[in-house]
Short mmCIF file of C-alpha atoms (C1' of nucleotides) and ligand atoms in Angstrom, two decimals:
data_model
loop_
_atom_site.label_atom_id
_atom_site.label_comp_id
_atom_site.label_asym_id
_atom_site.label_seq_id
_atom_site.Cartn_x
_atom_site.Cartn_y
_atom_site.Cartn_z
CA MET A 1 -9.01 115.63 -199.69
CA GLN A 2 -8.31 111.85 -199.20
CA GLN A 3 -9.60 109.03 -201.16
CA LYS A 4 -11.10 105.74 -199.97
CA LYS A 5 -7.66 103.85 -199.80
CA GLU A 6 -6.20 107.13 -197.72
CA ILE A 7 -9.17 106.80 -195.61
CA ILE A 8 -8.79 102.99 -194.90
CA ASN A 9 -5.02 103.38 -194.17
CA LYS A 10 -5.76 106.35 -191.71
CA LEU A 11 -8.13 104.26 -189.87
CA ARG A 12 -5.80 101.20 -189.97
CA SER A 13 -3.20 103.54 -188.54
CA SER A 14 -4.89 104.50 -185.57
CA ASN A 15 -6.21 101.01 -184.81
CA LEU A 16 -9.82 101.61 -185.96
CA ARG A 17 -11.21 99.06 -188.12
CA PRO A 18 -12.25 100.53 -191.42
CA THR A 19 -16.09 99.95 -191.09
CA LYS A 20 -18.56 101.03 -193.24
CA GLN A 21 -19.88 103.45 -190.87
CA ARG A 22 -16.34 104.87 -190.18
CA ILE A 23 -15.37 104.90 -193.75
CA LEU A 24 -18.54 107.08 -194.49
CA ILE A 25 -18.17 109.56 -191.49
CA ALA A 26 -14.34 109.98 -192.26
CA LYS A 27 -15.05 110.95 -195.91
CA LYS A 28 -17.64 113.57 -195.20
CA LEU A 29 -15.18 114.83 -192.50
CA PHE A 30 -11.71 114.38 -194.75
CA ASP A 31 -12.51 114.01 -198.33
CA ARG A 32 -12.85 117.57 -199.13
CA LYS A 33 -10.98 120.58 -199.96
CA GLU A 34 -11.58 122.81 -196.72
CA THR A 35 -11.43 122.01 -193.11
CA PHE A 36 -14.62 122.70 -190.99
CA HIS A 37 -15.99 122.88 -187.62
CA PHE A 38 -18.65 120.62 -186.81
CA THR A 39 -20.65 119.52 -183.83
CA ALA A 40 -22.03 115.59 -183.13
CA GLU A 41 -25.25 116.84 -184.22
CA SER A 42 -24.50 118.44 -187.44
CA LEU A 43 -22.14 115.72 -188.34
CA ASN A 44 -25.06 113.44 -187.60
CA LYS A 45 -27.26 115.19 -190.00
CA THR A 46 -24.87 115.55 -192.65
CA VAL A 47 -23.82 112.13 -192.73
CA ASN A 48 -27.96 110.85 -192.48
CA LYS A 49 -29.03 113.16 -195.16
CA LYS A 50 -30.83 111.08 -197.64
CA MET A 51 -29.07 107.90 -197.01
CA GLN A 52 -30.46 104.75 -197.37
CA LYS A 53 -28.96 103.03 -194.27
CA ARG A 54 -28.39 105.40 -191.40
CA ILE A 55 -25.70 105.50 -189.05
CA SER A 56 -26.90 105.37 -185.46
CA LEU A 57 -26.20 108.71 -183.40
CA ALA A 58 -24.19 106.54 -180.78
CA THR A 59 -21.96 105.79 -183.65
CA ILE A 60 -21.64 109.28 -184.69
CA TYR A 61 -20.59 110.09 -181.09
CA ASN A 62 -18.27 106.80 -180.69
CA THR A 63 -16.39 107.92 -184.06
CA VAL A 64 -15.91 111.56 -183.07
CA GLU A 65 -14.45 110.47 -179.81
CA ALA A 66 -12.15 107.71 -181.46
CA PHE A 67 -11.13 110.14 -184.15
CA LYS A 68 -10.48 113.03 -181.63
CA LYS A 69 -8.08 110.34 -179.31
CA ALA A 70 -6.46 109.50 -182.81
CA GLY A 71 -5.81 112.98 -183.23
CA HIS A 72 -7.39 113.09 -186.75
CA ILE A 73 -9.90 115.96 -185.36
CA ARG A 74 -9.57 118.23 -182.58
CA GLU A 75 -12.10 119.71 -180.15
CA ILE A 76 -12.46 123.49 -180.27
CA LEU A 77 -13.38 125.48 -177.04
CA THR A 78 -16.61 127.31 -176.87
CA ASN A 79 -18.90 128.66 -174.11
CA THR A 80 -21.96 126.55 -175.72
CA SER A 81 -23.62 123.42 -174.39
CA LYS A 82 -22.24 121.23 -177.08
CA SER A 83 -19.00 120.27 -178.28
CA TYR A 84 -17.36 121.82 -181.42
CA TYR A 85 -14.90 119.88 -183.37
CA ASP A 86 -12.33 121.14 -186.19
CA THR A 87 -10.96 118.78 -188.97
CA ASN A 88 -8.21 121.36 -189.15
CA ILE A 89 -5.96 120.03 -186.90
CA LYS A 90 -2.84 122.49 -187.17
CA SER A 91 -2.43 124.54 -184.32
CA HIS A 92 -4.49 127.84 -185.02
CA HIS A 93 -7.29 130.19 -183.50
CA HIS A 94 -10.85 131.16 -183.58
CA PHE A 95 -13.15 133.88 -183.76
CA TYR A 96 -16.55 132.60 -182.38
CA ASP A 97 -20.05 134.22 -183.22
CA PRO A 98 -22.58 133.45 -180.75
CA ASP A 99 -25.50 134.72 -182.92
CA LYS A 100 -24.46 132.18 -185.84
CA LYS A 101 -23.10 129.55 -183.78
CA LYS A 102 -20.26 129.59 -186.14
CA LEU A 103 -16.21 129.08 -185.59
CA THR A 104 -13.99 130.72 -188.21
CA ASP A 105 -10.04 130.24 -188.27
CA ILE A 106 -7.36 132.23 -187.35
CA ASP A 107 -3.99 131.47 -188.55
CA TYR A 108 -1.69 130.75 -185.94
CA GLN A 109 0.89 133.08 -186.75
CA GLU A 110 -1.72 135.97 -186.22
CA VAL A 111 -1.11 135.65 -182.60
CA VAL A 112 2.15 136.03 -180.90
CA LEU A 113 2.44 135.22 -177.09
CA LYS A 114 5.05 137.15 -175.08
CA LYS A 115 6.54 135.09 -172.20
CA ILE A 116 3.82 133.05 -170.40
CA PRO A 117 4.03 131.52 -166.75
CA ASN A 118 5.66 128.41 -166.07
CA PRO A 119 2.74 125.80 -165.60
CA PRO A 120 2.80 124.04 -162.27
CA LYS A 121 5.39 121.65 -161.53
CA GLY A 122 5.04 118.35 -163.01
CA LYS A 123 2.72 119.84 -165.72
CA LYS A 124 3.57 120.94 -169.49
CA ILE A 125 1.64 122.61 -171.88
CA LYS A 126 -0.78 120.25 -174.08
CA ASP A 127 -2.39 122.85 -175.87
CA LEU A 128 -3.08 126.86 -176.37
CA GLU A 129 -6.17 128.09 -177.66
CA VAL A 130 -7.14 131.44 -178.27
CA VAL A 131 -10.96 132.01 -178.79
CA ILE A 132 -12.17 135.66 -179.80
CA SER A 133 -15.81 135.81 -179.17
CA LEU A 134 -17.75 138.58 -181.56
CA GLN A 135 -21.00 140.61 -181.11
CA LYS A 136 -22.95 142.95 -183.23
CA LYS A 137 -21.24 146.21 -183.93
CA MET B 1 -13.54 142.12 -150.25
CA GLN B 2 -16.90 144.14 -149.70
CA GLN B 3 -18.97 144.78 -146.85
CA LYS B 4 -22.96 144.25 -146.82
CA LYS B 5 -23.66 148.04 -147.47
CA GLU B 6 -21.42 147.59 -150.57
CA ILE B 7 -22.83 144.30 -152.06
CA ILE B 8 -26.56 145.69 -151.57
CA ASN B 9 -25.46 149.03 -153.71
CA LYS B 10 -23.78 146.38 -156.30
CA LEU B 11 -27.14 144.63 -156.26
CA ARG B 12 -29.22 147.73 -156.20
CA SER B 13 -27.11 149.38 -159.18
CA SER B 14 -27.55 146.07 -161.15
CA ASN B 15 -31.22 146.40 -160.71
CA LEU B 16 -31.27 143.35 -158.73
CA ARG B 17 -33.17 143.36 -155.48
CA PRO B 18 -30.96 142.77 -152.34
CA THR B 19 -32.66 139.54 -151.02
CA LYS B 20 -31.54 137.36 -148.55
CA GLN B 21 -30.33 134.59 -151.12
CA ARG B 22 -28.58 137.37 -153.23
CA ILE B 23 -26.63 138.82 -150.52
CA LEU B 24 -25.48 135.48 -148.97
CA ILE B 25 -24.31 134.49 -152.37
CA ALA B 26 -22.53 137.80 -153.18
CA LYS B 27 -20.70 137.42 -149.99
CA LYS B 28 -19.43 134.07 -150.56
CA LEU B 29 -18.48 135.47 -154.06
CA PHE B 30 -17.25 138.89 -153.38
CA ASP B 31 -16.40 139.41 -149.67
CA ARG B 32 -12.78 138.00 -149.58
CA LYS B 33 -9.32 138.82 -150.59
CA GLU B 34 -8.39 136.67 -153.51
CA THR B 35 -10.87 136.30 -156.61
CA PHE B 36 -11.86 132.57 -157.65
CA HIS B 37 -13.31 130.27 -159.92
CA PHE B 38 -16.21 128.07 -159.60
CA THR B 39 -18.79 126.42 -160.85
CA ALA B 40 -22.73 126.15 -160.09
CA GLU B 41 -22.06 122.77 -158.33
CA SER B 42 -19.43 124.17 -156.04
CA LEU B 43 -21.05 127.49 -155.52
CA ASN B 44 -23.98 125.28 -154.10
CA LYS B 45 -21.86 123.57 -151.73
CA THR B 46 -20.05 126.58 -150.70
CA VAL B 47 -23.18 128.43 -150.01
CA ASN B 48 -25.36 125.65 -148.36
CA LYS B 49 -22.51 124.33 -146.32
CA LYS B 50 -23.74 124.01 -142.68
CA MET B 51 -26.62 126.43 -143.27
CA GLN B 52 -29.60 126.34 -141.33
CA LYS B 53 -31.81 127.53 -144.36
CA ARG B 54 -30.62 126.19 -147.72
CA ILE B 55 -30.55 128.16 -150.87
CA SER B 56 -32.16 126.12 -153.84
CA LEU B 57 -30.26 125.16 -156.68
CA ALA B 58 -32.73 127.11 -159.09
CA THR B 59 -31.69 130.28 -157.29
CA ILE B 60 -28.03 129.34 -157.55
CA TYR B 61 -28.39 129.25 -161.34
CA ASN B 62 -30.54 132.03 -161.46
CA THR B 63 -28.02 134.36 -159.62
CA VAL B 64 -25.07 133.14 -161.25
CA GLU B 65 -26.77 134.06 -164.56
CA ALA B 66 -27.89 137.32 -162.98
CA PHE B 67 -24.42 138.23 -161.72
CA LYS B 68 -23.11 137.53 -165.18
CA LYS B 69 -25.39 139.58 -167.16
CA ALA B 70 -24.31 142.12 -164.54
CA GLY B 71 -20.95 141.81 -165.39
CA HIS B 72 -19.68 141.02 -161.73
CA ILE B 73 -18.71 137.74 -162.71
CA ARG B 74 -17.47 136.29 -166.19
CA GLU B 75 -17.71 132.84 -167.61
CA ILE B 76 -14.36 131.03 -168.68
CA LEU B 77 -13.94 128.94 -171.56
CA THR B 78 -13.09 125.18 -170.77
CA ASN B 79 -13.97 121.83 -172.74
CA THR B 80 -15.76 120.49 -169.63
CA SER B 81 -19.51 119.69 -169.32
CA LYS B 82 -19.92 122.34 -166.82
CA SER B 83 -19.70 126.05 -166.84
CA TYR B 84 -17.11 127.97 -164.90
CA TYR B 85 -17.15 130.95 -163.73
CA ASP B 86 -14.56 133.78 -162.26
CA THR B 87 -14.94 136.54 -159.83
CA ASN B 88 -12.05 138.13 -161.33
CA ILE B 89 -13.60 140.20 -164.07
CA LYS B 90 -10.64 142.03 -165.34
CA SER B 91 -9.29 140.99 -168.67
CA HIS B 92 -7.13 137.87 -168.11
CA HIS B 93 -6.15 134.32 -169.09
CA HIS B 94 -6.30 130.83 -167.90
CA PHE B 95 -4.42 127.53 -167.44
CA TYR B 96 -6.53 124.60 -167.20
CA ASP B 97 -5.57 121.54 -165.67
CA PRO B 98 -8.04 118.76 -166.70
CA ASP B 99 -6.66 116.30 -163.91
CA LYS B 100 -7.55 118.67 -160.93
CA LYS B 101 -10.17 120.33 -162.93
CA LYS B 102 -8.86 123.70 -161.75
CA LEU B 103 -8.19 126.97 -163.74
CA THR B 104 -5.28 129.27 -162.83
CA ASP B 105 -4.94 132.95 -163.62
CA ILE B 106 -2.49 134.30 -166.25
CA ASP B 107 -2.18 137.71 -166.02
CA TYR B 108 -3.41 139.92 -169.00
CA GLN B 109 0.16 141.51 -170.02
CA GLU B 110 1.48 137.85 -170.45
CA VAL B 111 0.00 137.43 -173.74
CA VAL B 112 0.66 139.83 -176.37
CA LEU B 113 -1.34 139.43 -179.87
CA LYS B 114 -0.02 140.34 -183.08
CA LYS B 115 -2.59 141.71 -185.45
CA ILE B 116 -5.42 139.71 -185.85
CA PRO B 117 -7.95 139.47 -188.68
CA ASN B 118 -10.72 141.89 -188.85
CA PRO B 119 -13.87 140.53 -187.62
CA PRO B 120 -16.43 139.87 -190.02
CA LYS B 121 -18.33 142.89 -191.04
CA GLY B 122 -21.19 144.28 -188.68
CA LYS B 123 -19.40 142.31 -185.81
CA LYS B 124 -16.80 143.39 -183.21
CA ILE B 125 -14.89 141.60 -180.48
CA LYS B 126 -16.61 141.32 -177.31
CA ASP B 127 -13.97 139.17 -175.88
CA LEU B 128 -10.72 137.60 -176.19
CA GLU B 129 -9.71 134.45 -174.29
CA VAL B 130 -6.43 132.39 -174.15
CA VAL B 131 -6.73 128.97 -172.31
CA ILE B 132 -3.68 126.80 -171.73
CA SER B 133 -4.39 123.29 -171.08
CA LEU B 134 -1.98 121.30 -169.15
CA GLN B 135 -1.10 117.42 -169.10
CA LYS B 136 1.23 115.56 -167.32
CA LYS B 137 4.90 115.80 -168.09
"C1'" DA C 1 -48.51 149.67 -139.44
"C1'" DT C 2 -50.72 147.21 -143.36
"C1'" DT C 3 -51.86 146.44 -148.06
"C1'" DC C 4 -50.27 145.78 -152.51
"C1'" DT C 5 -47.77 143.72 -156.47
"C1'" DA C 6 -43.70 142.67 -159.23
"C1'" DG C 7 -39.69 140.46 -158.40
"C1'" DT C 8 -37.86 136.51 -156.58
"C1'" DT C 9 -37.49 131.69 -154.70
"C1'" DT C 10 -38.34 127.09 -154.80
"C1'" DA C 11 -39.46 122.29 -155.78
"C1'" DT C 12 -40.25 120.00 -159.02
"C1'" DA C 13 -40.35 118.60 -164.26
"C1'" DA C 14 -38.71 119.25 -168.68
"C1'" DT C 15 -35.22 119.46 -171.83
"C1'" DT C 16 -30.64 118.59 -173.99
"C1'" DA C 17 -26.24 116.88 -174.79
"C1'" DT C 18 -23.76 112.90 -173.88
"C1'" DT C 19 -22.61 108.51 -172.14
"C1'" DC C 20 -23.79 103.77 -171.06
"C1'" DT C 21 -25.79 99.04 -171.91
"C1'" DA C 22 -25.99 94.87 -173.59
"C1'" DA C 23 -27.57 92.42 -177.46
"C1'" DA C 24 -27.00 92.13 -182.59
"C1'" DC C 25 -23.94 92.27 -185.94
"C1'" DT C 26 -19.42 92.31 -188.91
"C1'" DA C 27 -14.10 92.47 -190.29
"C1'" DG C 28 -10.71 90.05 -190.40
"C1'" DT C 29 -8.19 85.87 -189.61
"C1'" DA C 30 -7.58 80.99 -188.85
"C1'" DT D 1 -16.57 78.32 -193.06
"C1'" DA D 2 -16.20 79.33 -188.41
"C1'" DC D 3 -14.51 82.12 -184.90
"C1'" DT D 4 -14.21 86.13 -182.30
"C1'" DA D 5 -12.80 90.59 -180.91
"C1'" DG D 6 -14.17 94.80 -182.22
"C1'" DT D 7 -18.21 97.78 -183.57
"C1'" DT D 8 -22.83 99.20 -184.11
"C1'" DT D 9 -27.06 99.88 -182.45
"C1'" DA D 10 -31.53 101.13 -179.91
"C1'" DG D 11 -33.02 102.59 -176.08
"C1'" DA D 12 -31.94 103.71 -171.32
"C1'" DA D 13 -29.73 106.39 -167.90
"C1'" DT D 14 -27.26 110.26 -166.74
"C1'" DA D 15 -25.98 115.22 -166.06
"C1'" DA D 16 -26.13 119.81 -166.28
"C1'" DT D 17 -28.98 123.41 -167.10
"C1'" DT D 18 -33.60 125.67 -167.76
"C1'" DA D 19 -38.67 125.79 -167.64
"C1'" DT D 20 -42.92 126.02 -164.76
"C1'" DA D 21 -45.83 127.75 -161.79
"C1'" DA D 22 -47.16 128.40 -157.27
"C1'" DA D 23 -45.54 130.33 -152.68
"C1'" DC D 24 -43.02 134.05 -150.63
"C1'" DT D 25 -40.93 138.89 -150.20
"C1'" DA D 26 -39.01 143.42 -150.84
"C1'" DG D 27 -40.06 147.72 -151.17
"C1'" DA D 28 -43.36 151.22 -152.55
"C1'" DA D 29 -47.81 153.29 -151.72
"C1'" DT D 30 -51.40 154.01 -148.71
MN1 MN E 1 -17.38 123.52 -175.27
MN1 MN E 2 -17.70 125.64 -170.79
ZN1 ZN E 3 -10.70 125.80 -186.81
ZN1 ZN E 4 -9.45 134.11 -163.71
#
DNA sequence: ATTCTAGTTTATAATTATTCTAAACTAGTA
DNA sequence: TACTAGTTTAGAATAATTATAAACTAGAAT
């Protein structure tokens, strides 16, 4: 949960001008109790639901990309054609339900990794994601 | 490594008619020592390299989908816009190098999972994938 | 061998998600 | 108030994939 001032600070600290559009999008993303998962399409709907002035889809994409680069959201692996994002930027993992097309969080400590192979020379690990796909029982 | 008869049997046992195209594609995929990762695009190139008669891209896509449904290949999670497939169908995990756009196998036993949350009611686990993204050191 | 037909291949069009373009707009500073 | 770099926007372009429907063929039946 974040108030307008905090949101503006968050934008400023990432070298993003606090425009009307970014503030509105940031509110929808960050001014709430629980983190959640979204796509560009779902965010576009959320943001433009019964709004007098709409935000263009290009701006939705631009802003999602900017927030991702700034580390305010992260992209989640799925096998779907569209990109999924997460307002939970703490390291954690996911169930993916292909029927509902929904991600669910799994706490980081639920997954323990034994030794993993060394990354190739000159490379280090940026990120480790576990995705558990579900199916009907 | 599989010979032509084995390949035909593999196709037949999956209710796939052993057509010229499927046999040729199956040879490229399965008649080799090591498993490998590919995309529709890379497979299309491989299959149609200096070939007198080409196989259409539609058939590449159709066949990849058919082989996936039959369980002869599996799709791997990545954050790229194109789908990646694996001729290694044993349970295992991956490094992903976004610079080279290359997947590398990690043996299944390199990753150990502590208790994981129960899947939602009516759902069971279809698959668990670990993807480790790399970056320049 | 010839005929038949369901399954398959193919060229091409359509779709979908995303990115690009470049003109209009605006936040923030001078 | 004027300026400008950054931002937004509508719409075009791109890229991967899927759909369409006509031509072809594997394999069974005759
Ligand atoms: Mn994805
Ligand atoms: Mn993918
Ligand atoms: Zn999450
Ligand atoms: Zn693999």
